[in-house]
Amino acid sequence: MKKEIEIKIEIPKNKKSNLIKNLVRNLKAKQLPTISQKTYGFFTPDGLSIKNGIFPRIRIDNGVTTLTIKVKKSQKNDYFRRDEYTIGIDNFKNAVSILKILGYTDCHYFSKTRIIFSWKKRVELALDHVAGLGYFLEIEATEKEIEKTLKLLGLENEKRIAKAYLGLIEDKKRR
């Protein structure tokens, strides 16, 4: 099990290039290969999965498929906090069938392109382009490291997002 603590900052398209330069030149973050992700989030139709804070997903990440269950552990809104359980799967259709048998019959899909940066081996930064939403910087680390990183990037006063992309997509649909 992995404990996940992260935040997102929306990045205007015209500031994306400057952010990448800042990450590489000023922060000395190591840029890793760009990846393409397809994510399928599963929910129960009665809303209990959301109420209980249990979020299964299947992700295809540059051809590698995983099943992850995220469990919400904190009601604080300042950071996105989850316990994360992940296993590799070799049969996408069977994994979908298993989730549906367990009652997770509502499936929501989104895709993103992700440029990952590693900094100090303790901070993972991802510049995501989410289809239909735009660009976001996601920072995953301890709370202290997140705050330090935001300050060094000059983003400490930007609006923080402590939601999953599927939640942001649903919010956009409601507007």
Coordinates of N, CA and C in Angstrom, one line a residue:
M1 N 0.8 -1.2 0.0 CA 0.0 0.0 0.0 C 0.9 1.2 0.0
K2 N 0.4 2.2 -0.8 CA 1.1 3.5 -0.9 C 0.2 4.6 -0.3
K3 N 0.8 5.5 0.5 CA 0.0 6.6 0.9 C 0.3 7.8 0.0
E4 N -0.8 8.3 -0.6 CA -0.7 9.3 -1.6 C -1.1 10.7 -1.0
I5 N -0.2 11.7 -1.1 CA -0.6 13.0 -0.8 C -0.2 13.9 -2.0
E6 N -1.1 14.6 -2.5 CA -0.8 15.4 -3.7 C -1.7 16.6 -3.8
I7 N -1.4 17.6 -4.6 CA -2.2 18.7 -5.0 C -2.0 18.9 -6.5
K8 N -3.0 19.6 -7.1 CA -2.9 20.0 -8.5 C -3.0 21.5 -8.6
I9 N -2.4 22.1 -9.6 CA -2.5 23.5 -9.9 C -2.8 23.6 -11.4
E10 N -3.9 24.3 -11.8 CA -4.2 24.4 -13.2 C -3.2 25.4 -13.8
I11 N -2.7 25.0 -15.0 CA -1.6 25.8 -15.6 C -2.2 26.3 -17.0
P12 N -2.2 27.6 -17.2 CA -2.7 28.1 -18.5 C -1.7 27.6 -19.6
K13 N -2.3 27.3 -20.7 CA -1.5 26.7 -21.9 C -0.3 27.6 -22.2
N14 N -0.5 28.9 -22.1 CA 0.6 29.8 -22.5 C 1.7 29.9 -21.4
K15 N 1.5 29.3 -20.3 CA 2.6 29.2 -19.3 C 3.3 27.9 -19.1
K16 N 2.8 26.9 -19.9 CA 3.3 25.5 -19.9 C 4.8 25.5 -20.2
S17 N 5.3 26.1 -21.2 CA 6.7 26.1 -21.6 C 7.6 26.7 -20.5
N18 N 7.1 27.8 -20.0 CA 7.9 28.5 -18.9 C 8.0 27.6 -17.7
L19 N 6.9 26.9 -17.4 CA 6.9 26.0 -16.2 C 8.0 24.9 -16.4
I20 N 8.0 24.3 -17.6 CA 8.9 23.2 -17.9 C 10.4 23.7 -17.8
K21 N 10.6 24.9 -18.3 CA 12.0 25.5 -18.2 C 12.3 25.7 -16.7
N22 N 11.4 26.2 -15.9 CA 11.6 26.4 -14.5 C 11.9 25.1 -13.8
L23 N 11.2 24.1 -14.1 CA 11.4 22.8 -13.5 C 12.8 22.2 -13.8
V24 N 13.2 22.3 -15.0 CA 14.5 21.7 -15.4 C 15.7 22.6 -15.1
R25 N 15.6 23.9 -15.4 CA 16.7 24.8 -15.1 C 16.9 25.2 -13.7
N26 N 15.8 25.7 -13.1 CA 15.9 26.3 -11.7 C 15.8 25.3 -10.6
L27 N 14.9 24.3 -10.8 CA 14.7 23.3 -9.8 C 15.7 22.1 -10.0
K28 N 16.2 22.0 -11.2 CA 17.1 20.9 -11.5 C 16.3 19.6 -11.4
A29 N 15.0 19.6 -11.7 CA 14.3 18.4 -11.8 C 14.6 17.5 -13.0
K30 N 14.6 16.2 -12.8 CA 15.0 15.3 -13.9 C 13.7 15.0 -14.7
Q31 N 13.7 15.3 -16.0 CA 12.6 15.0 -16.8 C 12.6 13.6 -17.3
L32 N 11.5 12.8 -17.1 CA 11.4 11.5 -17.5 C 10.6 11.4 -18.8
P33 N 10.5 10.2 -19.4 CA 9.8 10.2 -20.7 C 8.3 10.5 -20.5
T34 N 7.8 11.1 -21.6 CA 6.3 11.5 -21.6 C 5.5 10.2 -21.8
I35 N 4.4 10.1 -21.0 CA 3.6 8.9 -21.1 C 2.2 9.3 -21.5
S36 N 1.5 8.3 -22.1 CA 0.1 8.4 -22.4 C -0.7 7.5 -21.6
Q37 N -1.7 8.0 -20.9 CA -2.5 7.2 -20.0 C -4.0 7.2 -20.4
K38 N -4.6 6.1 -20.3 CA -6.1 5.9 -20.4 C -6.6 5.4 -19.1
T39 N -7.5 6.1 -18.5 CA -8.0 5.8 -17.2 C -9.5 5.5 -17.2
Y40 N -9.9 4.4 -16.6 CA -11.3 4.0 -16.5 C -11.6 4.0 -15.0
G41 N -12.5 4.9 -14.5 CA -12.9 5.0 -13.1 C -14.2 4.3 -13.0
F42 N -14.3 3.5 -11.9 CA -15.6 2.7 -11.7 C -16.2 3.2 -10.4
F43 N -17.6 3.2 -10.5 CA -18.4 3.7 -9.3 C -19.6 2.8 -9.2
T44 N -20.2 2.8 -8.0 CA -21.5 2.1 -7.8 C -22.6 3.1 -8.2
P45 N -23.7 2.6 -8.9 CA -24.7 3.5 -9.3 C -25.5 4.1 -8.2
D46 N -25.4 3.6 -7.0 CA -26.2 4.1 -5.8 C -25.3 5.2 -5.1
G47 N -24.1 5.5 -5.6 CA -23.3 6.5 -5.0 C -22.5 6.1 -3.7
L48 N -22.7 4.8 -3.3 CA -22.0 4.4 -2.1 C -20.5 4.4 -2.2
S49 N -20.0 4.1 -3.4 CA -18.6 4.1 -3.5 C -18.0 5.5 -3.2
I50 N -18.7 6.5 -3.7 CA -18.2 7.9 -3.4 C -18.4 8.2 -1.9
K51 N -19.5 7.9 -1.4 CA -19.8 8.1 0.0 C -18.8 7.4 0.9
N52 N -18.4 6.2 0.6 CA -17.5 5.4 1.4 C -16.0 5.7 1.0
G53 N -15.8 6.5 0.0 CA -14.4 6.9 -0.4 C -13.6 5.8 -1.0
I54 N -14.2 4.9 -1.8 CA -13.5 3.8 -2.4 C -13.6 4.0 -3.9
F55 N -12.4 4.1 -4.6 CA -12.4 4.5 -6.0 C -11.5 3.5 -6.8
P56 N -12.1 2.5 -7.4 CA -11.3 1.6 -8.2 C -11.1 2.2 -9.6
R57 N -10.0 2.0 -10.2 CA -9.7 2.4 -11.5 C -8.8 1.4 -12.2
I58 N -9.0 1.3 -13.6 CA -8.1 0.6 -14.4 C -7.4 1.6 -15.3
R59 N -6.0 1.5 -15.3 CA -5.3 2.5 -16.1 C -4.4 1.7 -17.1
I60 N -4.4 2.2 -18.3 CA -3.4 1.7 -19.3 C -2.4 2.8 -19.5
D61 N -1.2 2.5 -19.2 CA -0.1 3.5 -19.1 C 1.0 3.0 -20.0
N62 N 1.1 3.6 -21.2 CA 2.0 3.2 -22.2 C 2.0 1.7 -22.4
G63 N 0.8 1.1 -22.5 CA 0.7 -0.3 -22.8 C 0.7 -1.2 -21.5
V64 N 1.0 -0.7 -20.3 CA 1.0 -1.5 -19.1 C -0.4 -1.2 -18.4
T65 N -1.1 -2.3 -18.0 CA -2.4 -2.1 -17.4 C -2.3 -2.5 -15.9
T66 N -2.9 -1.6 -15.1 CA -3.0 -1.8 -13.7 C -4.4 -1.6 -13.1
L67 N -4.7 -2.2 -12.0 CA -5.9 -2.0 -11.3 C -5.5 -1.3 -10.0
T68 N -6.0 -0.2 -9.7 CA -5.7 0.5 -8.4 C -7.0 0.8 -7.7
I69 N -7.0 0.6 -6.4 CA -8.1 1.0 -5.5 C -7.6 2.1 -4.7
K70 N -8.2 3.3 -4.7 CA -7.9 4.4 -3.9 C -8.9 4.5 -2.8
V71 N -8.4 4.7 -1.6 CA -9.3 4.8 -0.4 C -9.1 6.1 0.3
K72 N -10.1 6.9 0.3 CA -10.0 8.2 0.9 C -9.8 8.1 2.4
K73 N -8.8 8.7 3.0 CA -8.5 8.6 4.4 C -8.7 9.9 5.2
S74 N -8.9 11.0 4.5 CA -8.9 12.2 5.2 C -10.0 13.1 4.6
Q75 N -10.7 13.9 5.4 CA -11.7 14.8 4.9 C -11.1 16.2 4.6
K76 N -9.8 16.4 5.0 CA -9.2 17.7 4.8 C -9.2 18.0 3.3
N77 N -9.5 19.3 2.9 CA -9.5 19.7 1.5 C -8.2 20.3 1.0
D78 N -7.2 20.5 1.9 CA -6.0 21.2 1.5 C -5.1 20.3 0.6
Y79 N -5.2 19.0 0.8 CA -4.4 18.0 0.0 C -5.3 16.9 -0.4
F80 N -5.0 16.2 -1.5 CA -5.6 15.0 -1.9 C -4.9 13.9 -1.3
R81 N -5.6 13.2 -0.4 CA -5.0 12.1 0.4 C -5.7 10.8 0.2
R82 N -5.0 9.8 -0.1 CA -5.6 8.5 -0.4 C -4.6 7.4 0.0
D83 N -5.1 6.2 0.5 CA -4.3 5.0 0.5 C -4.5 4.4 -0.9
E84 N -3.4 3.9 -1.5 CA -3.5 3.4 -2.8 C -3.0 1.9 -2.9
Y85 N -3.8 1.0 -3.4 CA -3.5 -0.4 -3.6 C -3.4 -0.7 -5.1
T86 N -2.3 -1.1 -5.6 CA -2.2 -1.3 -7.1 C -1.6 -2.7 -7.4
I87 N -2.2 -3.3 -8.4 CA -1.7 -4.6 -8.9 C -1.7 -4.5 -10.5
G88 N -0.8 -5.2 -11.1 CA -0.7 -5.4 -12.5 C -1.8 -6.3 -12.9
I89 N -2.4 -6.1 -14.1 CA -3.4 -7.0 -14.6 C -3.0 -7.3 -16.1
D90 N -3.3 -8.6 -16.5 CA -3.0 -8.9 -17.9 C -4.2 -9.1 -18.8
N91 N -5.4 -8.9 -18.2 CA -6.6 -9.1 -18.9 C -7.6 -8.0 -18.6
F92 N -7.6 -7.0 -19.4 CA -8.5 -5.8 -19.2 C -10.0 -6.2 -19.1
K93 N -10.5 -7.0 -20.0 CA -11.9 -7.3 -20.0 C -12.3 -8.1 -18.7
N94 N -11.4 -9.0 -18.3 CA -11.7 -9.7 -17.1 C -11.7 -8.8 -15.8
A95 N -10.8 -7.9 -15.8 CA -10.8 -6.9 -14.7 C -12.0 -6.1 -14.6
V96 N -12.5 -5.6 -15.8 CA -13.7 -4.8 -15.9 C -14.9 -5.7 -15.4
S97 N -14.9 -6.9 -15.8 CA -16.0 -7.9 -15.4 C -16.0 -8.1 -13.9
I98 N -14.9 -8.2 -13.3 CA -14.8 -8.4 -11.9 C -15.3 -7.2 -11.1
L99 N -14.9 -6.0 -11.6 CA -15.4 -4.8 -10.9 C -16.9 -4.7 -11.1
K100 N -17.5 -5.0 -12.2 CA -18.9 -4.9 -12.4 C -19.6 -6.0 -11.6
I101 N -19.1 -7.2 -11.4 CA -19.7 -8.2 -10.5 C -19.7 -7.7 -9.1
L102 N -18.7 -6.9 -8.7 CA -18.6 -6.4 -7.4 C -19.5 -5.1 -7.2
G103 N -20.2 -4.7 -8.2 CA -21.2 -3.6 -8.1 C -20.7 -2.3 -8.7
Y104 N -19.5 -2.2 -9.2 CA -18.9 -1.0 -9.8 C -19.3 -1.0 -11.2
T105 N -20.5 -0.7 -11.5 CA -21.0 -0.8 -12.9 C -21.0 0.5 -13.7
D106 N -20.8 1.7 -13.0 CA -20.7 2.9 -13.7 C -19.2 3.2 -14.1
C107 N -18.9 3.3 -15.3 CA -17.5 3.5 -15.8 C -17.4 4.8 -16.5
H108 N -16.4 5.6 -16.1 CA -16.1 6.9 -16.7 C -14.6 6.9 -17.2
Y109 N -14.4 7.4 -18.4 CA -13.1 7.3 -19.1 C -12.6 8.7 -19.3
F110 N -11.2 8.8 -19.1 CA -10.5 10.0 -19.6 C -9.1 9.6 -20.0
S111 N -8.5 10.5 -20.8 CA -7.1 10.2 -21.2 C -6.3 11.5 -20.9
K112 N -5.0 11.2 -20.7 CA -4.1 12.4 -20.5 C -2.7 12.0 -21.0
T113 N -2.0 13.0 -21.3 CA -0.6 12.9 -21.6 C 0.2 13.5 -20.4
R114 N 1.2 12.8 -19.9 CA 1.9 13.2 -18.7 C 3.4 13.3 -18.9
I115 N 3.9 14.4 -18.5 CA 5.4 14.6 -18.5 C 5.8 14.6 -17.0
I116 N 6.6 13.6 -16.7 CA 7.0 13.4 -15.3 C 8.3 14.0 -15.0
F117 N 8.5 14.6 -13.9 CA 9.7 15.2 -13.4 C 10.0 14.6 -12.0
S118 N 11.2 14.3 -11.7 CA 11.6 13.8 -10.4 C 12.6 14.8 -9.8
W119 N 12.3 15.1 -8.6 CA 13.2 16.1 -7.9 C 13.5 15.6 -6.5
K120 N 14.8 15.5 -6.2 CA 15.3 15.1 -4.9 C 14.8 13.7 -4.5
K121 N 14.4 12.9 -5.4 CA 13.9 11.5 -5.2 C 12.7 11.4 -4.3
R122 N 12.3 12.5 -3.8 CA 11.1 12.5 -2.8 C 9.9 13.2 -3.4
V123 N 10.1 13.9 -4.5 CA 9.0 14.7 -5.0 C 8.8 14.3 -6.5
E124 N 7.5 13.9 -6.8 CA 7.2 13.6 -8.2 C 6.3 14.8 -8.7
L125 N 6.7 15.4 -9.8 CA 5.9 16.4 -10.4 C 5.5 15.9 -11.8
A126 N 4.2 16.2 -12.1 CA 3.7 15.7 -13.4 C 3.0 16.9 -14.0
L127 N 3.4 17.2 -15.3 CA 2.6 18.1 -16.1 C 1.7 17.3 -16.9
D128 N 0.4 17.4 -16.6 CA -0.6 16.6 -17.3 C -1.4 17.5 -18.3
H129 N -1.7 16.9 -19.4 CA -2.7 17.5 -20.3 C -3.8 16.5 -20.4
V130 N -4.9 16.9 -19.8 CA -6.1 16.1 -19.7 C -7.1 16.5 -20.7
A131 N -7.5 15.6 -21.6 CA -8.4 15.8 -22.7 C -9.7 16.5 -22.1
G132 N -10.0 17.6 -22.7 CA -11.3 18.3 -22.3 C -11.1 19.2 -21.1
L133 N -10.0 19.1 -20.4 CA -9.8 20.0 -19.2 C -8.7 21.0 -19.3
G134 N -7.6 20.6 -19.9 CA -6.4 21.5 -20.0 C -5.2 20.9 -19.3
Y135 N -4.3 21.9 -18.9 CA -3.0 21.5 -18.3 C -3.0 21.7 -16.8
F136 N -2.4 20.8 -16.1 CA -2.3 20.8 -14.6 C -0.9 20.3 -14.2
L137 N -0.4 21.0 -13.2 CA 0.8 20.5 -12.5 C 0.4 19.7 -11.3
E138 N 0.8 18.5 -11.2 CA 0.4 17.6 -10.0 C 1.7 17.4 -9.2
I139 N 1.7 17.7 -8.0 CA 2.8 17.5 -7.1 C 2.5 16.4 -6.1
E140 N 3.3 15.4 -6.0 CA 3.1 14.3 -5.0 C 4.3 14.2 -4.2
A141 N 4.1 14.3 -2.9 CA 5.2 14.3 -1.9 C 4.6 14.4 -0.5
T142 N 5.5 14.7 0.5 CA 4.9 15.0 1.8 C 4.4 16.4 1.8
E143 N 3.6 16.8 2.8 CA 3.0 18.1 2.8 C 4.2 19.2 2.8
K144 N 5.2 18.9 3.6 CA 6.3 19.9 3.7 C 7.0 20.0 2.3
E145 N 7.3 18.9 1.6 CA 7.9 19.0 0.3 C 7.0 19.7 -0.7
I146 N 5.7 19.4 -0.6 CA 4.8 20.1 -1.6 C 4.9 21.6 -1.4
E147 N 4.8 22.1 -0.1 CA 4.9 23.5 0.1 C 6.2 24.1 -0.3
K148 N 7.3 23.4 -0.1 CA 8.6 23.9 -0.5 C 8.7 24.0 -2.0
T149 N 8.2 23.0 -2.7 CA 8.2 23.0 -4.2 C 7.4 24.1 -4.8
L150 N 6.2 24.3 -4.2 CA 5.3 25.4 -4.7 C 6.0 26.7 -4.5
K151 N 6.7 26.9 -3.4 CA 7.3 28.2 -3.2 C 8.5 28.4 -4.2
L152 N 9.3 27.4 -4.4 CA 10.4 27.5 -5.3 C 10.0 27.7 -6.7
L153 N 8.8 27.2 -7.1 CA 8.2 27.4 -8.4 C 7.4 28.7 -8.5
G154 N 7.3 29.4 -7.4 CA 6.5 30.7 -7.4 C 5.0 30.4 -7.6
L155 N 4.5 29.3 -7.2 CA 3.1 28.9 -7.3 C 2.4 28.8 -6.0
E156 N 3.0 29.3 -4.9 CA 2.4 29.1 -3.6 C 1.1 29.8 -3.4
N157 N 0.8 30.9 -4.2 CA -0.4 31.6 -4.1 C -1.5 31.2 -5.1
E158 N -1.2 30.2 -5.9 CA -2.1 29.7 -7.0 C -3.2 28.9 -6.3
K159 N -4.4 28.8 -6.9 CA -5.5 28.0 -6.4 C -5.1 26.5 -6.5
R160 N -5.3 25.8 -5.3 CA -4.9 24.4 -5.2 C -6.2 23.6 -5.5
I161 N -5.9 22.5 -6.1 CA -7.0 21.5 -6.4 C -6.7 20.2 -5.7
A162 N -7.6 19.8 -4.9 CA -7.4 18.5 -4.1 C -8.5 17.5 -4.6
K163 N -8.6 17.4 -5.9 CA -9.7 16.5 -6.4 C -9.0 15.6 -7.5
A164 N -9.6 14.5 -7.8 CA -9.2 13.6 -8.9 C -9.7 14.2 -10.2
Y165 N -9.0 13.9 -11.3 CA -9.4 14.4 -12.6 C -10.9 14.0 -12.9
L166 N -11.3 12.8 -12.6 CA -12.7 12.4 -12.8 C -13.7 13.3 -12.2
G167 N -13.3 13.8 -10.9 CA -14.2 14.7 -10.2 C -14.2 16.1 -11.0
L168 N -13.1 16.5 -11.5 CA -13.0 17.8 -12.2 C -13.8 17.7 -13.5
I169 N -13.7 16.5 -14.2 CA -14.5 16.3 -15.4 C -16.0 16.3 -15.1
E170 N -16.4 15.7 -14.0 CA -17.8 15.7 -13.6 C -18.3 17.1 -13.3
D171 N -17.5 17.9 -12.6 CA -17.8 19.3 -12.2 C -18.0 20.1 -13.5
K172 N -17.1 19.9 -14.5 CA -17.2 20.6 -15.8 C -18.5 20.3 -16.5
K173 N -18.9 19.0 -16.5 CA -20.2 18.6 -17.1 C -21.4 19.3 -16.5
R174 N -21.3 19.5 -15.2 CA -22.5 20.1 -14.5 C -22.6 21.6 -14.7
R175 N -21.5 22.2 -15.2 CA -21.6 23.7 -15.5 C -22.3 24.0 -16.7

